[in-house]
PDB file of C-alpha atoms and ligand atoms in Angstrom:
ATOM      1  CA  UNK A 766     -21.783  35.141 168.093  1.00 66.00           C
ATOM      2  CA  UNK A 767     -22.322  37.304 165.421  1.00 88.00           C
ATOM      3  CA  UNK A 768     -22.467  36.283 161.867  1.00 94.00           C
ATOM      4  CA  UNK A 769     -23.170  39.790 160.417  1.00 95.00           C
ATOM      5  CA  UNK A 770     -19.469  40.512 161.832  1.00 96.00           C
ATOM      6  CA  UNK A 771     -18.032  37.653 160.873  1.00 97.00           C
ATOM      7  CA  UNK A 772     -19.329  37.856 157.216  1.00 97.00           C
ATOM      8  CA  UNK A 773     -18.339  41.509 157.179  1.00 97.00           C
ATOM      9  CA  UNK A 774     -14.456  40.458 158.438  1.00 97.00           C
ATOM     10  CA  UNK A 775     -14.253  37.648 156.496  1.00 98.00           C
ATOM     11  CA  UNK A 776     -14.801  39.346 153.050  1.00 98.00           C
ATOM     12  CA  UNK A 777     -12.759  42.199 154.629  1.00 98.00           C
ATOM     13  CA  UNK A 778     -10.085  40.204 154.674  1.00 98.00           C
ATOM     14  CA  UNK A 779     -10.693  38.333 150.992  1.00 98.00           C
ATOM     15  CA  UNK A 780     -10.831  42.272 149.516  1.00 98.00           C
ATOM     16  CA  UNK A 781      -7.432  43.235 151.221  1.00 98.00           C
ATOM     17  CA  UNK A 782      -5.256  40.669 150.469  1.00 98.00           C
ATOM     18  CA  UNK A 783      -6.571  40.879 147.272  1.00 98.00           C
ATOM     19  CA  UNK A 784      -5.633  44.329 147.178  1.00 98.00           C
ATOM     20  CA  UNK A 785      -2.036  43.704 148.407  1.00 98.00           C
ATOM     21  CA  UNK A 786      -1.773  40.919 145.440  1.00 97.00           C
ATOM     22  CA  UNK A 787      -2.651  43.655 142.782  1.00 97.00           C
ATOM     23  CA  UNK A 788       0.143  45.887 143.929  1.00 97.00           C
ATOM     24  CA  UNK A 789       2.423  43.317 144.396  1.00 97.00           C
ATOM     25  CA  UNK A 790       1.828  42.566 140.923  1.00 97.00           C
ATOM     26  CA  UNK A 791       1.935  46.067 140.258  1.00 97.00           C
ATOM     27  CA  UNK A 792       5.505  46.067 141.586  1.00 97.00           C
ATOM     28  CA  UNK A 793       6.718  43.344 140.024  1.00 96.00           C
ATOM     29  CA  UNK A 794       5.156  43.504 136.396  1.00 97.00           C
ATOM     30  CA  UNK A 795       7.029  47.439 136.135  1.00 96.00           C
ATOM     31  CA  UNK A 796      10.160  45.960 137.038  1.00 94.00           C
ATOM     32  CA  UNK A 797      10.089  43.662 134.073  1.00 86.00           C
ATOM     33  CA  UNK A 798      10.443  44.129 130.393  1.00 87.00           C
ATOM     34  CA  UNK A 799       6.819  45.910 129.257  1.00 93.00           C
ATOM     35  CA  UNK A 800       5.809  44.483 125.816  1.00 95.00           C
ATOM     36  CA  UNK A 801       2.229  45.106 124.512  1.00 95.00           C
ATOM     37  CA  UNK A 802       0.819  41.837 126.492  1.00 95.00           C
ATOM     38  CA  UNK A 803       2.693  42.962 129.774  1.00 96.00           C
ATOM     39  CA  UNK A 804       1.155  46.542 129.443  1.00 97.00           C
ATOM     40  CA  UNK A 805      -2.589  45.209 128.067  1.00 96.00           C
ATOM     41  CA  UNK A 806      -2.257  42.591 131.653  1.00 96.00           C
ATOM     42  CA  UNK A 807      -1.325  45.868 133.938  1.00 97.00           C
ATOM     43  CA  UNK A 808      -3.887  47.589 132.231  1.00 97.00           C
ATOM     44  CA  UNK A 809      -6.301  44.723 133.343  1.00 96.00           C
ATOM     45  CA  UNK A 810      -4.911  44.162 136.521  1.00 97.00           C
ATOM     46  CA  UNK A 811      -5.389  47.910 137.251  1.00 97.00           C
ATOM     47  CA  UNK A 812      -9.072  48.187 136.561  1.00 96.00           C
ATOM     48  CA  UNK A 813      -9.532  45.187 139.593  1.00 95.00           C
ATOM     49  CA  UNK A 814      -7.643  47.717 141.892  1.00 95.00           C
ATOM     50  CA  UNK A 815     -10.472  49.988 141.610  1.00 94.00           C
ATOM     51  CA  UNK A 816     -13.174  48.254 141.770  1.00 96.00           C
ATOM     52  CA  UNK A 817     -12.014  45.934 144.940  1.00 97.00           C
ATOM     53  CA  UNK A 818     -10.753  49.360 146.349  1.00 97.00           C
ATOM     54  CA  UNK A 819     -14.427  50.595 145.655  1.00 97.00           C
ATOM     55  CA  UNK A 820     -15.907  47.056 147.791  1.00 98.00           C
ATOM     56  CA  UNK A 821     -13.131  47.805 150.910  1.00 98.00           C
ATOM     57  CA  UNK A 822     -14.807  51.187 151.110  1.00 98.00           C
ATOM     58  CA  UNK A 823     -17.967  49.695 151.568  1.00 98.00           C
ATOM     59  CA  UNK A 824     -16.991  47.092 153.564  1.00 98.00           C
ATOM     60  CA  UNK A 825     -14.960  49.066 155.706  1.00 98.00           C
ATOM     61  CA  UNK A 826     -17.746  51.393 156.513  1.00 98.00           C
ATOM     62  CA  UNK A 827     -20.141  48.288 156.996  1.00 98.00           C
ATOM     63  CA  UNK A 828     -17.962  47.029 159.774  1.00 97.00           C
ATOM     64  CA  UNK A 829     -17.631  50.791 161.277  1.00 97.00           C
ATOM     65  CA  UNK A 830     -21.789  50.238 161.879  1.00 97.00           C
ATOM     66  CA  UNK A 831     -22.336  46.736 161.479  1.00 96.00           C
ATOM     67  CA  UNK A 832     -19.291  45.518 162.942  1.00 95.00           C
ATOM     68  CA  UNK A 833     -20.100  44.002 167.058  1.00 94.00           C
ATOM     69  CA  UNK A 834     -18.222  47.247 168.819  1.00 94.00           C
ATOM     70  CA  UNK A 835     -20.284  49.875 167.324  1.00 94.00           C
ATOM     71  CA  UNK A 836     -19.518  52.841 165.394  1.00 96.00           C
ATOM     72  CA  UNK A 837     -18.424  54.807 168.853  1.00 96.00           C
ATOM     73  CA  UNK A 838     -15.418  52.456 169.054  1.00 96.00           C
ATOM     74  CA  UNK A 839     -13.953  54.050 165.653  1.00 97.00           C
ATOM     75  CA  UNK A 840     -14.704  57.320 165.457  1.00 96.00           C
ATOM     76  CA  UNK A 841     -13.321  59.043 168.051  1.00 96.00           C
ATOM     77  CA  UNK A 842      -9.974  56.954 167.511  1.00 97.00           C
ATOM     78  CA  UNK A 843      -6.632  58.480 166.234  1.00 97.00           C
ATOM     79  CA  UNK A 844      -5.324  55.548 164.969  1.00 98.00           C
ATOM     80  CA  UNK A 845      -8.912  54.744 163.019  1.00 98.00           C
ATOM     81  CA  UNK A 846      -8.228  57.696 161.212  1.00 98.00           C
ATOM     82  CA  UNK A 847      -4.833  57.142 160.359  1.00 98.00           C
ATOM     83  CA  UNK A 848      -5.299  53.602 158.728  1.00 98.00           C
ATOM     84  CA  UNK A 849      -8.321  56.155 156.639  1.00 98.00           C
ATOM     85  CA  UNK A 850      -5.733  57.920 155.806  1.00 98.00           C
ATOM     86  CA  UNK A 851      -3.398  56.000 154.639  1.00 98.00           C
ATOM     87  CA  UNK A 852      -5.986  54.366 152.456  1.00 98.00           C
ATOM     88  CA  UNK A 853      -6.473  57.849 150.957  1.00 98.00           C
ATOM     89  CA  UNK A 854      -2.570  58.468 150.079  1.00 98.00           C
ATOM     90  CA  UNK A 855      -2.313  55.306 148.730  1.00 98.00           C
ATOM     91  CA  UNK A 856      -5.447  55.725 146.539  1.00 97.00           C
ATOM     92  CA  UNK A 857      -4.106  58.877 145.513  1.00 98.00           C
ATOM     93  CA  UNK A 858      -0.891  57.606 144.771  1.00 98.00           C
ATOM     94  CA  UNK A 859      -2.525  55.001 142.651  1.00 97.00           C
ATOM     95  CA  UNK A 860      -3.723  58.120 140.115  1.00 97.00           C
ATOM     96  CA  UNK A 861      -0.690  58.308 138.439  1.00 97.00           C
ATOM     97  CA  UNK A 862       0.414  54.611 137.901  1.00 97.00           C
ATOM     98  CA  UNK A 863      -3.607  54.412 135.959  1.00 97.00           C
ATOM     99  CA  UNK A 864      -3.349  56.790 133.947  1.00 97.00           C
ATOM    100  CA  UNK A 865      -0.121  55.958 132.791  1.00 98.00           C
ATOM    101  CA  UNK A 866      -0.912  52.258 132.342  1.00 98.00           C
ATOM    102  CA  UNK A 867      -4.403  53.172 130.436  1.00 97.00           C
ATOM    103  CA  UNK A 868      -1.932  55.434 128.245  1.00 97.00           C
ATOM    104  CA  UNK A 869       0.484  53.068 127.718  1.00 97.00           C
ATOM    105  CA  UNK A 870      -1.801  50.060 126.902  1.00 97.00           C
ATOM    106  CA  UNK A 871      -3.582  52.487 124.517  1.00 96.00           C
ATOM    107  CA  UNK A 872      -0.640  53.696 122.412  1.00 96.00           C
ATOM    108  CA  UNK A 873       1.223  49.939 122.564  1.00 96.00           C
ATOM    109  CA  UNK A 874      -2.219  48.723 120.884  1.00 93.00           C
ATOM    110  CA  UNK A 875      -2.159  51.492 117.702  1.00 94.00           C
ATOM    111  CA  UNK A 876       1.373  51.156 117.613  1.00 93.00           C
ATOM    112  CA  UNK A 877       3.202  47.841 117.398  1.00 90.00           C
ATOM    113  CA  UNK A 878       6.384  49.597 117.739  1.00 92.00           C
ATOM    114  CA  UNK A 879       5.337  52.237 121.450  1.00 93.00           C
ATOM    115  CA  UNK A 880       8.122  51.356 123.845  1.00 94.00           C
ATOM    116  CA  UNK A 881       7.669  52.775 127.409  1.00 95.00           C
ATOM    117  CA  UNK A 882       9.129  56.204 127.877  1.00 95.00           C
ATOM    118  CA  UNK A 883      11.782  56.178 130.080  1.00 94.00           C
ATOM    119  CA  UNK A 884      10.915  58.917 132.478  1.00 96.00           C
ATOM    120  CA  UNK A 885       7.230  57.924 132.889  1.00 96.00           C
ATOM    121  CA  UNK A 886       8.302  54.400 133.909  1.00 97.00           C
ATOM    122  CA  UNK A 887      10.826  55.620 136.224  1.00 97.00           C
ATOM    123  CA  UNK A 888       7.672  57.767 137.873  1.00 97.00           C
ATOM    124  CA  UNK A 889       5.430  54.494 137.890  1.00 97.00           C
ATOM    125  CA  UNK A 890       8.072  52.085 139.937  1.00 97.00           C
ATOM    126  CA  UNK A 891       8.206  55.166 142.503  1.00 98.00           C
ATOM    127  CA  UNK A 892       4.326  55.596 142.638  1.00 98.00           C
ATOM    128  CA  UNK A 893       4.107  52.090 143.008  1.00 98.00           C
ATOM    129  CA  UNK A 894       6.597  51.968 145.587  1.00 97.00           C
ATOM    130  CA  UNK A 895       5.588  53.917 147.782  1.00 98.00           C
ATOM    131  CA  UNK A 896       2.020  52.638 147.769  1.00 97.00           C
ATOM    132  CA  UNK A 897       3.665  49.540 148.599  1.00 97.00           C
ATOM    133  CA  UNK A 898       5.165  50.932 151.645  1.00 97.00           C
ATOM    134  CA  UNK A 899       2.127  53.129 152.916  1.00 98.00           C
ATOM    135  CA  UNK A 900      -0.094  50.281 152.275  1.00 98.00           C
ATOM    136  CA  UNK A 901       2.066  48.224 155.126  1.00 97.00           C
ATOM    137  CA  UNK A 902       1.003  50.880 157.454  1.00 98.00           C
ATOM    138  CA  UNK A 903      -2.605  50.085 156.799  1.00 98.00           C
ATOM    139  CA  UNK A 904      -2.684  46.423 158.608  1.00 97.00           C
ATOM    140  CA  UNK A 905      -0.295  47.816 161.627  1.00 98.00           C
ATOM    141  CA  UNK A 906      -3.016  50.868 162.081  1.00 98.00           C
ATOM    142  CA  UNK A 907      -5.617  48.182 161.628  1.00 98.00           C
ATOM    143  CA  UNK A 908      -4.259  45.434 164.445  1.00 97.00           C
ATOM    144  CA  UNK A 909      -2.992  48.440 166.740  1.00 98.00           C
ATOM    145  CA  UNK A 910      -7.176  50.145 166.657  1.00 97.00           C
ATOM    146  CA  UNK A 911      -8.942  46.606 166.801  1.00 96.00           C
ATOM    147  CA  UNK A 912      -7.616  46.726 170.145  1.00 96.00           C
ATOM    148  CA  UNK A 913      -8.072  49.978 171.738  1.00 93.00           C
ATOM    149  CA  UNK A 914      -5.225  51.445 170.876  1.00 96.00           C
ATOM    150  CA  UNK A 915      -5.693  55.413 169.745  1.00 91.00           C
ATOM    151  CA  UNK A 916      -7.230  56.897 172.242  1.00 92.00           C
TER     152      UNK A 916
HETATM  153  C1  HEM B 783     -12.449  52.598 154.015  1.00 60.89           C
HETATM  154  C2  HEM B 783     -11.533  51.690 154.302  1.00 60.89           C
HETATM  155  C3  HEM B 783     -11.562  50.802 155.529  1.00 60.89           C
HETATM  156  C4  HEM B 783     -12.399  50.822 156.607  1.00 60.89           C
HETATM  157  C5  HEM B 783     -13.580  51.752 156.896  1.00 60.89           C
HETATM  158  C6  HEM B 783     -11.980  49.747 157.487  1.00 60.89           C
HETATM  159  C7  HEM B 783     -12.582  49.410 158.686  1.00 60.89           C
HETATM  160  C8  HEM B 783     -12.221  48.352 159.480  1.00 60.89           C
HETATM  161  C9  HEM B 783     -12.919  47.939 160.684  1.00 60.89           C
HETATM  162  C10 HEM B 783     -14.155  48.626 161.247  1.00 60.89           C
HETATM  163  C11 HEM B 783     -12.275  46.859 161.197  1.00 60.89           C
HETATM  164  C12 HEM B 783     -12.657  46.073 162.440  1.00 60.89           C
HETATM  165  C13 HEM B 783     -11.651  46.277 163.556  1.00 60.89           C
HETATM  166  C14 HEM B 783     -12.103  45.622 164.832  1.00 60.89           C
HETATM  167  O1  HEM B 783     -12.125  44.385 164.925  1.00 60.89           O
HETATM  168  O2  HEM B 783     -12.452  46.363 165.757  1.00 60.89           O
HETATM  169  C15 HEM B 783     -11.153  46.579 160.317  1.00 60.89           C
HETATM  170  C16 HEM B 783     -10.229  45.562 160.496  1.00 60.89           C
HETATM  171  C17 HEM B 783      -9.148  45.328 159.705  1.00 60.89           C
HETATM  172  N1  HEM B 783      -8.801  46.033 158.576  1.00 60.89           N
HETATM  173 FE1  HEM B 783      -9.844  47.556 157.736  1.00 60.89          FE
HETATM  174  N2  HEM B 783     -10.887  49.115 156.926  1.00 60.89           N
HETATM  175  C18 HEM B 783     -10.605  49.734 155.732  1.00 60.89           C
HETATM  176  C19 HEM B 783      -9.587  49.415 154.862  1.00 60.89           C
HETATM  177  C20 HEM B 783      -8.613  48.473 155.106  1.00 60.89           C
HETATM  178  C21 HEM B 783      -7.498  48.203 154.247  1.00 60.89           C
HETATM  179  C22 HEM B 783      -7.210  48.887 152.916  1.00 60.89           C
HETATM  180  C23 HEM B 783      -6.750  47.250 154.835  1.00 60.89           C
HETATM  181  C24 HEM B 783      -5.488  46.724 154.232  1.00 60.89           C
HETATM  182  C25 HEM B 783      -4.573  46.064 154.833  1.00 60.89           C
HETATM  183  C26 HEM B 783      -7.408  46.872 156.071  1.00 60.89           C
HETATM  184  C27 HEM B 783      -6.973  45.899 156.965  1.00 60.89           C
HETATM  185  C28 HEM B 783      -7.647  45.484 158.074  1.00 60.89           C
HETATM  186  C29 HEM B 783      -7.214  44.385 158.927  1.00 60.89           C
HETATM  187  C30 HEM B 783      -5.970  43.510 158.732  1.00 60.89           C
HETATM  188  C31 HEM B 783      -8.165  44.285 159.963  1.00 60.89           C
HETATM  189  C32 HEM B 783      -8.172  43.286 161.111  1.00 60.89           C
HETATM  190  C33 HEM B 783      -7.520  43.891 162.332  1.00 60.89           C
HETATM  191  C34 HEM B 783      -7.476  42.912 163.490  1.00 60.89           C
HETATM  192  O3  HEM B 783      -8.523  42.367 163.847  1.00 60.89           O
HETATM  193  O4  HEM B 783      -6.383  42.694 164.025  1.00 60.89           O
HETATM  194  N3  HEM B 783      -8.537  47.644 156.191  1.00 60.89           N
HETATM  195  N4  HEM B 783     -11.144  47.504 159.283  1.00 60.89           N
END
């Protein structure tokens, strides 16, 4: 038993799911109708994404040396490095969707009348989309190298 490894997996788990609800609210809230409330909750809902992103770094890297098979286990794995980087793409996916929704929830609250252009919404959904879908990758990568697969 190991309760550094458990503690570690546990909050692992707390931060990811959490991280799946914040795009899934992501995905849902831009598919709506985007009054100033709607864009001032995104806006909100966004700034969580970084800093839980931020603790699953941490956490993540924690486990690589903390974790009860040793740092050896992950490195030299393929499929290690592919959940890493997916994690990357969808951070860096993520970039666009922010600065958009800081924009947004800026000009909506100095102008009560800002509606959404069209053409930046239309780039958010497909930012946000296909975080969504590369983030799915990360627990298959995750399952498939927690047992010795990728080497
Ligand atoms: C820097 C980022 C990350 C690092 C360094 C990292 C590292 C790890 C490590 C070391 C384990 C333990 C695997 C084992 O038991 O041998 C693990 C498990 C896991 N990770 Fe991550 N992780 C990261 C991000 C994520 C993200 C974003 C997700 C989102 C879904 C995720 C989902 C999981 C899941 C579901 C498991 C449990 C796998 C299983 O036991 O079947 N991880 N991760």
């Amino acid at each position: 038993m190991d309760t550094t490894d458990l503690v570690l997996a546990i909050l692992h788990h707390l931060l990811v799911f959490s991280l799946a609800g914040i795009i899934g609210a992501e995905f849902v809230l831009v598919r709506g109708d985007l009054p100033a409330a709607t864009l001032k909750r995104l806006a909100g809902i966004d700034r969580h994404y970084g800093i839980i992103a931020t603790l699953i770094v941490i956490i993540g890297i924690c486990r690589v040396f903390f974790g009860l098979k040793g740092w050896e286990f992950y490195v030299y794995n393929w499929v290690f490095w592919a959940k890493m980087a997916a994690f990357i793409i969808v951070g860096l996916l993520s970039i666009v969707p922010t600065m958009r929704f800081i924009s947004w929830n800026r000009q909506a609250s100095s102008n009560p009348s800002f509606s959404v252009p069209a053409a930046e919404l239309a780039s958010v959904k497909t930012y946000v989309r296909a975080e969504g879908f590369i983030f799915l990758l990360i627990p298959v990568f995750a399952a498939a190298m927690a047992r010795g697969y990728g080497y």
